[in-house]
GROMACS .gro file of C-alpha atoms in nm:
model
  399
    1UNK     CA    1  -1.549  -8.575  -5.851
    2UNK     CA    2  -1.899  -8.765  -6.020
    3UNK     CA    3  -1.922  -8.885  -6.374
    4UNK     CA    4  -2.254  -8.753  -6.469
    5UNK     CA    5  -2.056  -8.456  -6.364
    6UNK     CA    6  -2.267  -8.304  -6.695
    7UNK     CA    7  -2.594  -8.370  -6.584
    8UNK     CA    8  -2.547  -8.171  -6.285
    9UNK     CA    9  -2.707  -7.931  -6.183
   10UNK     CA   10  -2.499  -7.634  -5.922
   11UNK     CA   11  -2.626  -7.601  -5.546
   12UNK     CA   12  -2.609  -7.276  -5.410
   13UNK     CA   13  -2.349  -7.292  -5.200
   14UNK     CA   14  -2.163  -7.495  -5.436
   15UNK     CA   15  -2.181  -7.145  -5.662
   16UNK     CA   16  -2.151  -6.964  -5.394
   17UNK     CA   17  -1.864  -7.093  -5.332
   18UNK     CA   18  -1.736  -7.034  -5.681
   19UNK     CA   19  -1.849  -6.641  -5.664
   20UNK     CA   20  -1.602  -6.648  -5.324
   21UNK     CA   21  -1.293  -6.753  -5.452
   22UNK     CA   22  -1.335  -6.508  -5.733
   23UNK     CA   23  -1.402  -6.240  -5.522
   24UNK     CA   24  -1.104  -6.349  -5.269
   25UNK     CA   25  -0.862  -6.407  -5.604
   26UNK     CA   26  -0.922  -6.045  -5.738
   27UNK     CA   27  -0.845  -5.937  -5.431
   28UNK     CA   28  -0.574  -6.083  -5.271
   29UNK     CA   29  -0.448  -6.125  -5.690
   30UNK     CA   30  -0.458  -5.711  -5.708
   31UNK     CA   31  -0.243  -5.733  -5.330
   32UNK     CA   32   0.019  -5.937  -5.479
   33UNK     CA   33   0.033  -5.737  -5.838
   34UNK     CA   34  -0.019  -5.361  -5.635
   35UNK     CA   35   0.133  -5.414  -5.286
   36UNK     CA   36   0.516  -5.468  -5.171
   37UNK     CA   37   0.746  -5.784  -5.163
   38UNK     CA   38   0.721  -5.912  -4.877
   39UNK     CA   39   0.342  -5.942  -4.835
   40UNK     CA   40   0.320  -6.157  -5.182
   41UNK     CA   41   0.431  -6.416  -4.958
   42UNK     CA   42   0.142  -6.413  -4.686
   43UNK     CA   43  -0.145  -6.315  -4.930
   44UNK     CA   44  -0.029  -6.613  -5.211
   45UNK     CA   45  -0.057  -6.861  -4.885
   46UNK     CA   46  -0.369  -6.637  -4.765
   47UNK     CA   47  -0.566  -6.700  -5.135
   48UNK     CA   48  -0.455  -7.041  -5.159
   49UNK     CA   49  -0.622  -7.147  -4.770
   50UNK     CA   50  -0.957  -6.927  -4.922
   51UNK     CA   51  -0.922  -7.158  -5.243
   52UNK     CA   52  -0.865  -7.437  -5.092
   53UNK     CA   53  -1.208  -7.429  -4.818
   54UNK     CA   54  -1.447  -7.294  -5.190
   55UNK     CA   55  -1.278  -7.607  -5.327
   56UNK     CA   56  -1.379  -7.798  -5.009
   57UNK     CA   57  -1.795  -7.695  -5.075
   58UNK     CA   58  -1.742  -7.759  -5.493
   59UNK     CA   59  -1.614  -8.108  -5.411
   60UNK     CA   60  -1.920  -8.156  -5.074
   61UNK     CA   61  -2.214  -7.985  -5.232
   62UNK     CA   62  -2.107  -8.178  -5.610
   63UNK     CA   63  -2.106  -8.535  -5.395
   64UNK     CA   64  -2.456  -8.504  -5.261
   65UNK     CA   65  -2.662  -8.386  -5.534
   66UNK     CA   66  -2.914  -8.539  -5.686
   67UNK     CA   67  -2.919  -8.538  -6.062
   68UNK     CA   68  -3.212  -8.489  -6.242
   69UNK     CA   69  -3.270  -8.732  -6.569
   70UNK     CA   70  -3.188  -8.600  -6.881
   71UNK     CA   71  -3.104  -8.257  -6.778
   72UNK     CA   72  -2.730  -8.128  -6.934
   73UNK     CA   73  -2.723  -7.834  -6.733
   74UNK     CA   74  -2.336  -7.806  -6.763
   75UNK     CA   75  -2.342  -7.899  -7.146
   76UNK     CA   76  -2.537  -7.623  -7.135
   77UNK     CA   77  -2.318  -7.437  -6.930
   78UNK     CA   78  -2.078  -7.448  -7.089
   79UNK     CA   79  -2.189  -7.396  -7.465
   80UNK     CA   80  -2.270  -7.067  -7.320
   81UNK     CA   81  -2.005  -6.942  -7.199
   82UNK     CA   82  -1.822  -6.993  -7.521
   83UNK     CA   83  -2.153  -6.859  -7.724
   84UNK     CA   84  -2.056  -6.528  -7.528
   85UNK     CA   85  -1.734  -6.497  -7.634
   86UNK     CA   86  -1.698  -6.534  -7.964
   87UNK     CA   87  -2.005  -6.409  -7.994
   88UNK     CA   88  -1.931  -6.111  -7.777
   89UNK     CA   89  -1.644  -6.074  -7.953
   90UNK     CA   90  -1.752  -6.104  -8.286
   91UNK     CA   91  -2.053  -5.886  -8.204
   92UNK     CA   92  -1.740  -5.651  -8.057
   93UNK     CA   93  -1.605  -5.584  -8.387
   94UNK     CA   94  -1.933  -5.548  -8.561
   95UNK     CA   95  -2.058  -5.263  -8.385
   96UNK     CA   96  -1.783  -5.075  -8.311
   97UNK     CA   97  -1.805  -5.077  -8.727
   98UNK     CA   98  -2.108  -4.977  -8.736
   99UNK     CA   99  -2.066  -4.701  -8.516
  100UNK     CA  100  -1.786  -4.548  -8.711
  101UNK     CA  101  -1.988  -4.608  -9.014
  102UNK     CA  102  -2.259  -4.381  -8.889
  103UNK     CA  103  -2.115  -4.166  -8.728
  104UNK     CA  104  -2.130  -3.766  -8.837
  105UNK     CA  105  -1.823  -3.719  -9.124
  106UNK     CA  106  -1.584  -3.498  -8.932
  107UNK     CA  107  -1.545  -3.121  -9.085
  108UNK     CA  108  -1.305  -3.124  -9.401
  109UNK     CA  109  -1.036  -2.977  -9.270
  110UNK     CA  110  -0.867  -2.686  -9.362
  111UNK     CA  111  -0.618  -2.625  -9.696
  112UNK     CA  112  -0.306  -2.638  -9.703
  113UNK     CA  113  -0.314  -2.296  -9.844
  114UNK     CA  114  -0.542  -2.186  -9.602
  115UNK     CA  115  -0.296  -2.236  -9.271
  116UNK     CA  116   0.031  -2.173  -9.140
  117UNK     CA  117  -0.066  -2.386  -8.856
  118UNK     CA  118   0.228  -2.676  -8.789
  119UNK     CA  119   0.193  -2.941  -8.986
  120UNK     CA  120   0.058  -3.275  -8.789
  121UNK     CA  121   0.050  -3.661  -8.940
  122UNK     CA  122  -0.292  -3.784  -8.851
  123UNK     CA  123  -0.223  -4.209  -8.771
  124UNK     CA  124  -0.622  -4.401  -8.697
  125UNK     CA  125  -0.594  -4.745  -8.605
  126UNK     CA  126  -0.621  -5.074  -8.665
  127UNK     CA  127  -0.963  -5.180  -8.902
  128UNK     CA  128  -1.023  -4.800  -9.017
  129UNK     CA  129  -1.028  -4.722  -9.358
  130UNK     CA  130  -0.968  -4.373  -9.494
  131UNK     CA  131  -1.159  -4.229  -9.880
  132UNK     CA  132  -0.878  -4.005  -9.926
  133UNK     CA  133  -1.036  -3.668  -9.789
  134UNK     CA  134  -0.876  -3.485  -9.534
  135UNK     CA  135  -1.059  -3.401  -9.206
  136UNK     CA  136  -1.098  -3.232  -8.934
  137UNK     CA  137  -0.906  -3.450  -8.743
  138UNK     CA  138  -0.767  -3.270  -8.447
  139UNK     CA  139  -0.887  -2.978  -8.365
  140UNK     CA  140  -0.748  -2.647  -8.421
  141UNK     CA  141  -0.525  -2.416  -8.670
  142UNK     CA  142  -0.293  -2.658  -8.785
  143UNK     CA  143  -0.252  -2.849  -9.194
  144UNK     CA  144  -0.361  -3.180  -9.121
  145UNK     CA  145  -0.276  -3.470  -9.352
  146UNK     CA  146  -0.366  -3.843  -9.293
  147UNK     CA  147  -0.161  -4.157  -9.314
  148UNK     CA  148  -0.154  -4.427  -9.534
  149UNK     CA  149  -0.107  -4.763  -9.392
  150UNK     CA  150  -0.124  -4.816  -9.781
  151UNK     CA  151   0.171  -4.564  -9.859
  152UNK     CA  152   0.198  -4.227 -10.061
  153UNK     CA  153   0.202  -4.116 -10.425
  154UNK     CA  154   0.416  -4.003 -10.662
  155UNK     CA  155   0.380  -3.645 -10.409
  156UNK     CA  156   0.445  -3.803 -10.078
  157UNK     CA  157   0.015  -3.803 -10.006
  158UNK     CA  158  -0.096  -4.135  -9.906
  159UNK     CA  159  -0.325  -4.309 -10.157
  160UNK     CA  160  -0.696  -4.450  -9.988
  161UNK     CA  161  -0.702  -4.765  -9.781
  162UNK     CA  162  -0.935  -5.033  -9.677
  163UNK     CA  163  -0.936  -5.193  -9.357
  164UNK     CA  164  -0.694  -5.458  -9.478
  165UNK     CA  165  -0.448  -5.182  -9.541
  166UNK     CA  166  -0.383  -5.196  -9.173
  167UNK     CA  167  -0.305  -5.559  -9.105
  168UNK     CA  168   0.114  -5.577  -9.194
  169UNK     CA  169   0.441  -5.536  -9.044
  170UNK     CA  170   0.463  -5.325  -8.804
  171UNK     CA  171   0.832  -5.239  -8.993
  172UNK     CA  172   0.664  -5.215  -9.335
  173UNK     CA  173   0.397  -4.928  -9.177
  174UNK     CA  174   0.703  -4.765  -9.059
  175UNK     CA  175   0.874  -4.704  -9.300
  176UNK     CA  176   0.512  -4.607  -9.559
  177UNK     CA  177   0.535  -4.313  -9.263
  178UNK     CA  178   0.892  -4.216  -9.330
  179UNK     CA  179   0.819  -4.144  -9.604
  180UNK     CA  180   0.541  -4.002  -9.577
  181UNK     CA  181   0.615  -3.762  -9.224
  182UNK     CA  182   0.905  -3.678  -9.547
  183UNK     CA  183   0.732  -3.527  -9.797
  184UNK     CA  184   0.543  -3.340  -9.535
  185UNK     CA  185   0.843  -3.216  -9.360
  186UNK     CA  186   0.964  -3.080  -9.756
  187UNK     CA  187   0.596  -2.950  -9.876
  188UNK     CA  188   0.587  -2.796  -9.554
  189UNK     CA  189   0.917  -2.623  -9.445
  190UNK     CA  190   0.863  -2.754  -9.029
  191UNK     CA  191   0.927  -3.050  -8.857
  192UNK     CA  192   0.593  -3.222  -8.869
  193UNK     CA  193   0.338  -3.304  -8.482
  194UNK     CA  194   0.181  -3.637  -8.502
  195UNK     CA  195  -0.086  -3.785  -8.323
  196UNK     CA  196  -0.183  -4.085  -8.337
  197UNK     CA  197  -0.433  -4.454  -8.225
  198UNK     CA  198  -0.386  -4.805  -8.119
  199UNK     CA  199  -0.225  -4.964  -8.321
  200UNK     CA  200  -0.056  -4.658  -8.556
  201UNK     CA  201   0.120  -4.494  -8.185
  202UNK     CA  202   0.287  -4.870  -8.222
  203UNK     CA  203   0.351  -4.769  -8.631
  204UNK     CA  204   0.493  -4.367  -8.506
  205UNK     CA  205   0.659  -4.460  -8.174
  206UNK     CA  206   0.840  -4.747  -8.401
  207UNK     CA  207   0.889  -4.479  -8.672
  208UNK     CA  208   1.059  -4.224  -8.443
  209UNK     CA  209   1.292  -4.417  -8.257
  210UNK     CA  210   1.428  -4.618  -8.499
  211UNK     CA  211   1.516  -4.292  -8.734
  212UNK     CA  212   1.774  -4.082  -8.536
  213UNK     CA  213   1.683  -3.789  -8.743
  214UNK     CA  214   1.265  -3.798  -8.802
  215UNK     CA  215   1.203  -3.412  -8.917
  216UNK     CA  216   0.924  -3.450  -8.563
  217UNK     CA  217   0.915  -3.239  -8.293
  218UNK     CA  218   0.625  -3.373  -8.120
  219UNK     CA  219   0.396  -3.664  -8.051
  220UNK     CA  220   0.059  -3.758  -7.936
  221UNK     CA  221  -0.032  -4.119  -7.867
  222UNK     CA  222  -0.356  -4.258  -7.829
  223UNK     CA  223  -0.488  -4.491  -7.602
  224UNK     CA  224  -0.089  -4.704  -7.687
  225UNK     CA  225  -0.023  -5.041  -7.602
  226UNK     CA  226   0.192  -5.104  -7.281
  227UNK     CA  227   0.298  -5.400  -7.302
  228UNK     CA  228   0.235  -5.583  -7.679
  229UNK     CA  229   0.354  -5.902  -7.783
  230UNK     CA  230   0.384  -6.054  -7.419
  231UNK     CA  231   0.363  -6.417  -7.491
  232UNK     CA  232   0.424  -6.587  -7.848
  233UNK     CA  233   0.260  -6.824  -8.130
  234UNK     CA  234   0.480  -6.998  -8.389
  235UNK     CA  235   0.468  -6.924  -8.744
  236UNK     CA  236   0.266  -7.124  -8.930
  237UNK     CA  237   0.380  -7.510  -9.010
  238UNK     CA  238   0.622  -7.444  -8.678
  239UNK     CA  239   0.605  -7.589  -8.379
  240UNK     CA  240   0.757  -7.377  -8.075
  241UNK     CA  241   0.575  -7.211  -7.753
  242UNK     CA  242   0.189  -7.098  -7.810
  243UNK     CA  243   0.182  -7.366  -8.055
  244UNK     CA  244  -0.215  -7.548  -7.910
  245UNK     CA  245  -0.264  -7.192  -7.816
  246UNK     CA  246  -0.205  -6.997  -8.129
  247UNK     CA  247  -0.416  -7.265  -8.241
  248UNK     CA  248  -0.675  -7.239  -8.036
  249UNK     CA  249  -0.684  -6.835  -8.154
  250UNK     CA  250  -0.703  -6.926  -8.515
  251UNK     CA  251  -1.015  -7.156  -8.458
  252UNK     CA  252  -1.188  -6.911  -8.273
  253UNK     CA  253  -1.091  -6.660  -8.470
  254UNK     CA  254  -1.203  -6.769  -8.823
  255UNK     CA  255  -1.561  -6.817  -8.619
  256UNK     CA  256  -1.520  -6.432  -8.561
  257UNK     CA  257  -1.510  -6.400  -8.957
  258UNK     CA  258  -1.764  -6.588  -9.037
  259UNK     CA  259  -1.991  -6.306  -8.803
  260UNK     CA  260  -1.807  -6.035  -8.763
  261UNK     CA  261  -1.580  -5.801  -9.079
  262UNK     CA  262  -1.202  -5.823  -8.913
  263UNK     CA  263  -0.976  -6.121  -9.007
  264UNK     CA  264  -0.822  -6.221  -8.661
  265UNK     CA  265  -0.548  -6.523  -8.747
  266UNK     CA  266  -0.234  -6.566  -8.560
  267UNK     CA  267  -0.037  -6.558  -8.909
  268UNK     CA  268  -0.165  -6.193  -8.964
  269UNK     CA  269   0.118  -6.020  -9.052
  270UNK     CA  270   0.054  -5.761  -8.813
  271UNK     CA  271   0.013  -6.001  -8.543
  272UNK     CA  272   0.300  -6.239  -8.696
  273UNK     CA  273   0.575  -5.873  -8.655
  274UNK     CA  274   0.424  -5.832  -8.293
  275UNK     CA  275   0.550  -6.140  -8.179
  276UNK     CA  276   0.880  -6.175  -8.372
  277UNK     CA  277   0.961  -5.823  -8.259
  278UNK     CA  278   0.797  -5.804  -7.892
  279UNK     CA  279   1.085  -5.701  -7.708
  280UNK     CA  280   1.153  -5.394  -7.935
  281UNK     CA  281   0.756  -5.327  -7.923
  282UNK     CA  282   0.712  -5.302  -7.589
  283UNK     CA  283   1.016  -5.024  -7.495
  284UNK     CA  284   0.784  -4.751  -7.732
  285UNK     CA  285   0.733  -4.656  -7.410
  286UNK     CA  286   0.987  -4.621  -7.201
  287UNK     CA  287   1.189  -4.449  -7.453
  288UNK     CA  288   1.247  -4.162  -7.531
  289UNK     CA  289   1.350  -3.972  -7.903
  290UNK     CA  290   1.565  -3.749  -7.760
  291UNK     CA  291   1.484  -3.353  -7.840
  292UNK     CA  292   1.106  -3.490  -7.922
  293UNK     CA  293   0.815  -3.345  -7.719
  294UNK     CA  294   0.556  -3.659  -7.602
  295UNK     CA  295   0.231  -3.710  -7.484
  296UNK     CA  296   0.071  -4.064  -7.426
  297UNK     CA  297  -0.304  -4.019  -7.334
  298UNK     CA  298  -0.457  -4.375  -7.165
  299UNK     CA  299  -0.812  -4.453  -7.170
  300UNK     CA  300  -0.906  -4.588  -6.819
  301UNK     CA  301  -0.930  -4.962  -6.965
  302UNK     CA  302  -0.567  -4.960  -7.025
  303UNK     CA  303  -0.492  -5.148  -6.738
  304UNK     CA  304  -0.675  -5.449  -6.876
  305UNK     CA  305  -0.457  -5.506  -7.139
  306UNK     CA  306  -0.191  -5.582  -6.915
  307UNK     CA  307  -0.035  -5.614  -6.556
  308UNK     CA  308   0.108  -5.464  -6.351
  309UNK     CA  309   0.351  -5.294  -6.314
  310UNK     CA  310   0.304  -5.065  -6.609
  311UNK     CA  311   0.589  -4.949  -6.782
  312UNK     CA  312   0.548  -4.580  -6.932
  313UNK     CA  313   0.855  -4.370  -6.854
  314UNK     CA  314   0.719  -4.064  -7.131
  315UNK     CA  315   0.412  -3.866  -6.989
  316UNK     CA  316   0.114  -3.998  -6.968
  317UNK     CA  317  -0.189  -3.860  -6.916
  318UNK     CA  318  -0.532  -4.115  -6.797
  319UNK     CA  319  -0.933  -3.998  -6.854
  320UNK     CA  320  -1.234  -4.198  -6.844
  321UNK     CA  321  -1.334  -4.419  -7.237
  322UNK     CA  322  -1.269  -4.665  -7.399
  323UNK     CA  323  -0.947  -4.763  -7.590
  324UNK     CA  324  -0.963  -4.584  -7.970
  325UNK     CA  325  -1.302  -4.320  -7.810
  326UNK     CA  326  -0.980  -4.040  -7.807
  327UNK     CA  327  -0.960  -3.872  -8.090
  328UNK     CA  328  -1.279  -3.689  -8.045
  329UNK     CA  329  -1.246  -3.636  -7.680
  330UNK     CA  330  -1.229  -3.239  -7.583
  331UNK     CA  331  -1.049  -3.330  -7.331
  332UNK     CA  332  -0.770  -3.493  -7.504
  333UNK     CA  333  -0.823  -3.237  -7.777
  334UNK     CA  334  -0.695  -3.036  -7.549
  335UNK     CA  335  -0.369  -3.175  -7.454
  336UNK     CA  336  -0.310  -3.218  -7.785
  337UNK     CA  337  -0.308  -2.951  -7.895
  338UNK     CA  338  -0.063  -2.821  -7.606
  339UNK     CA  339   0.151  -3.093  -7.679
  340UNK     CA  340   0.229  -3.002  -8.006
  341UNK     CA  341   0.227  -2.639  -7.978
  342UNK     CA  342   0.509  -2.667  -7.637
  343UNK     CA  343   0.338  -2.578  -7.425
  344UNK     CA  344   0.261  -2.715  -7.056
  345UNK     CA  345   0.054  -3.026  -6.977
  346UNK     CA  346  -0.028  -3.103  -6.693
  347UNK     CA  347  -0.064  -3.495  -6.652
  348UNK     CA  348  -0.136  -3.550  -6.263
  349UNK     CA  349  -0.522  -3.611  -6.243
  350UNK     CA  350  -0.737  -3.870  -6.074
  351UNK     CA  351  -0.828  -4.105  -6.339
  352UNK     CA  352  -0.449  -4.182  -6.360
  353UNK     CA  353  -0.508  -4.383  -5.987
  354UNK     CA  354  -0.885  -4.563  -6.124
  355UNK     CA  355  -0.611  -4.711  -6.354
  356UNK     CA  356  -0.419  -4.820  -6.212
  357UNK     CA  357  -0.684  -4.977  -5.951
  358UNK     CA  358  -0.829  -5.163  -6.221
  359UNK     CA  359  -0.440  -5.272  -6.389
  360UNK     CA  360  -0.441  -5.488  -5.999
  361UNK     CA  361  -0.745  -5.638  -6.028
  362UNK     CA  362  -0.779  -5.705  -6.343
  363UNK     CA  363  -0.378  -5.864  -6.309
  364UNK     CA  364  -0.469  -6.199  -6.185
  365UNK     CA  365  -0.648  -6.318  -6.474
  366UNK     CA  366  -0.394  -6.247  -6.720
  367UNK     CA  367  -0.186  -6.520  -6.870
  368UNK     CA  368   0.151  -6.518  -6.795
  369UNK     CA  369   0.467  -6.317  -6.973
  370UNK     CA  370   0.615  -6.495  -7.170
  371UNK     CA  371   1.006  -6.507  -7.056
  372UNK     CA  372   1.246  -6.336  -7.299
  373UNK     CA  373   1.516  -6.572  -7.280
  374UNK     CA  374   1.271  -6.880  -7.339
  375UNK     CA  375   1.176  -6.771  -7.706
  376UNK     CA  376   1.458  -6.851  -7.954
  377UNK     CA  377   1.296  -6.543  -8.228
  378UNK     CA  378   1.414  -6.244  -7.970
  379UNK     CA  379   1.765  -6.410  -7.813
  380UNK     CA  380   1.928  -6.133  -8.039
  381UNK     CA  381   1.670  -5.878  -7.914
  382UNK     CA  382   1.775  -5.634  -7.643
  383UNK     CA  383   1.586  -5.593  -7.311
  384UNK     CA  384   1.315  -5.365  -7.332
  385UNK     CA  385   1.438  -5.132  -7.061
  386UNK     CA  386   1.785  -5.104  -7.286
  387UNK     CA  387   1.694  -4.712  -7.432
  388UNK     CA  388   1.987  -4.739  -7.662
  389UNK     CA  389   2.036  -5.033  -7.821
  390UNK     CA  390   1.656  -5.041  -7.845
  391UNK     CA  391   1.696  -4.711  -8.106
  392UNK     CA  392   1.984  -4.903  -8.298
  393UNK     CA  393   1.786  -5.247  -8.306
  394UNK     CA  394   1.515  -5.034  -8.468
  395UNK     CA  395   1.750  -4.840  -8.722
  396UNK     CA  396   1.850  -5.150  -8.784
  397UNK     CA  397   1.447  -5.283  -8.845
  398UNK     CA  398   1.416  -4.986  -9.047
  399UNK     CA  399   1.703  -5.009  -9.304
   0.00000   0.00000   0.00000
């Protein structure tokens, strides 16, 4: 609007117009995302009119503003936003790690020989680590084993692992889970139950749907990713959809890595495998493994992860929690125990409506999903809703 934009201090009515635009886009966009098809065009037109009116006020206010010399308001504001985004991400990871390190250790699990409860495999999420001690991660009389992202020893027991072990490819980790589940089933002579969280849910469902004869009778997934791989980044040195965004992601990731304890890069094997196998992974919560009891427990903030419509077609319950915070929740513990023991679970709660509301309001601010036909790497992948073809493709992937 003006060549001296970087020195302009926003006027009150310009700031008010921006606030109105944000509220209008959020609210009207939520109606477009969650409402019936016939309302989309009229609501979109209304949103456009509101947005145009807001732009008119911002431009008019900016044109009339008296510039204060040598005060770079806009530059300082942009730098502040960047600091909040990058520094906030690093701080969030650092706080999560600090909370994990300061948490009172979970009690040791009951030894196998002292229990006759059902065997279960507990799978933690991204950036977790394990010292090799079996602990009572799930309440109740269960014979508990922890899944190791580093693989198993000669006796089929999981090895201790560090945070970097969780950065391996999804298919690699699913094969390791196959080995550890098979060993646990042989040891106990019974089918195994699986309780998996976040990244662990991706691994567990990939293993289960890609292993037709898996010795598993129940699975509970906590904080699963409802629609992973909605965008694409080319592998390093290649050109394709998302090449610029992938470069920016690496730049932000490098800063986050220096400020915090987490490595986040577009070429991390875990993220690379999610991009490559996106159509398969998007179908994990839409398809069920025959003969296996399944339950997904979603935190309310799941609505922030992907736009409507949410395609979760296995039984699910919504809990008032944040991503990755369900394993220690008392109500969730009862849901886990009932599912593992084959008892009925009430999936109707008031929190489901809250989660859908969060998802509707977040939908206007989501990055649009890449149309699968535009990504050459996805051309031979079945549609996420084609469950028989998806199970065959996962079986081929895990061979």
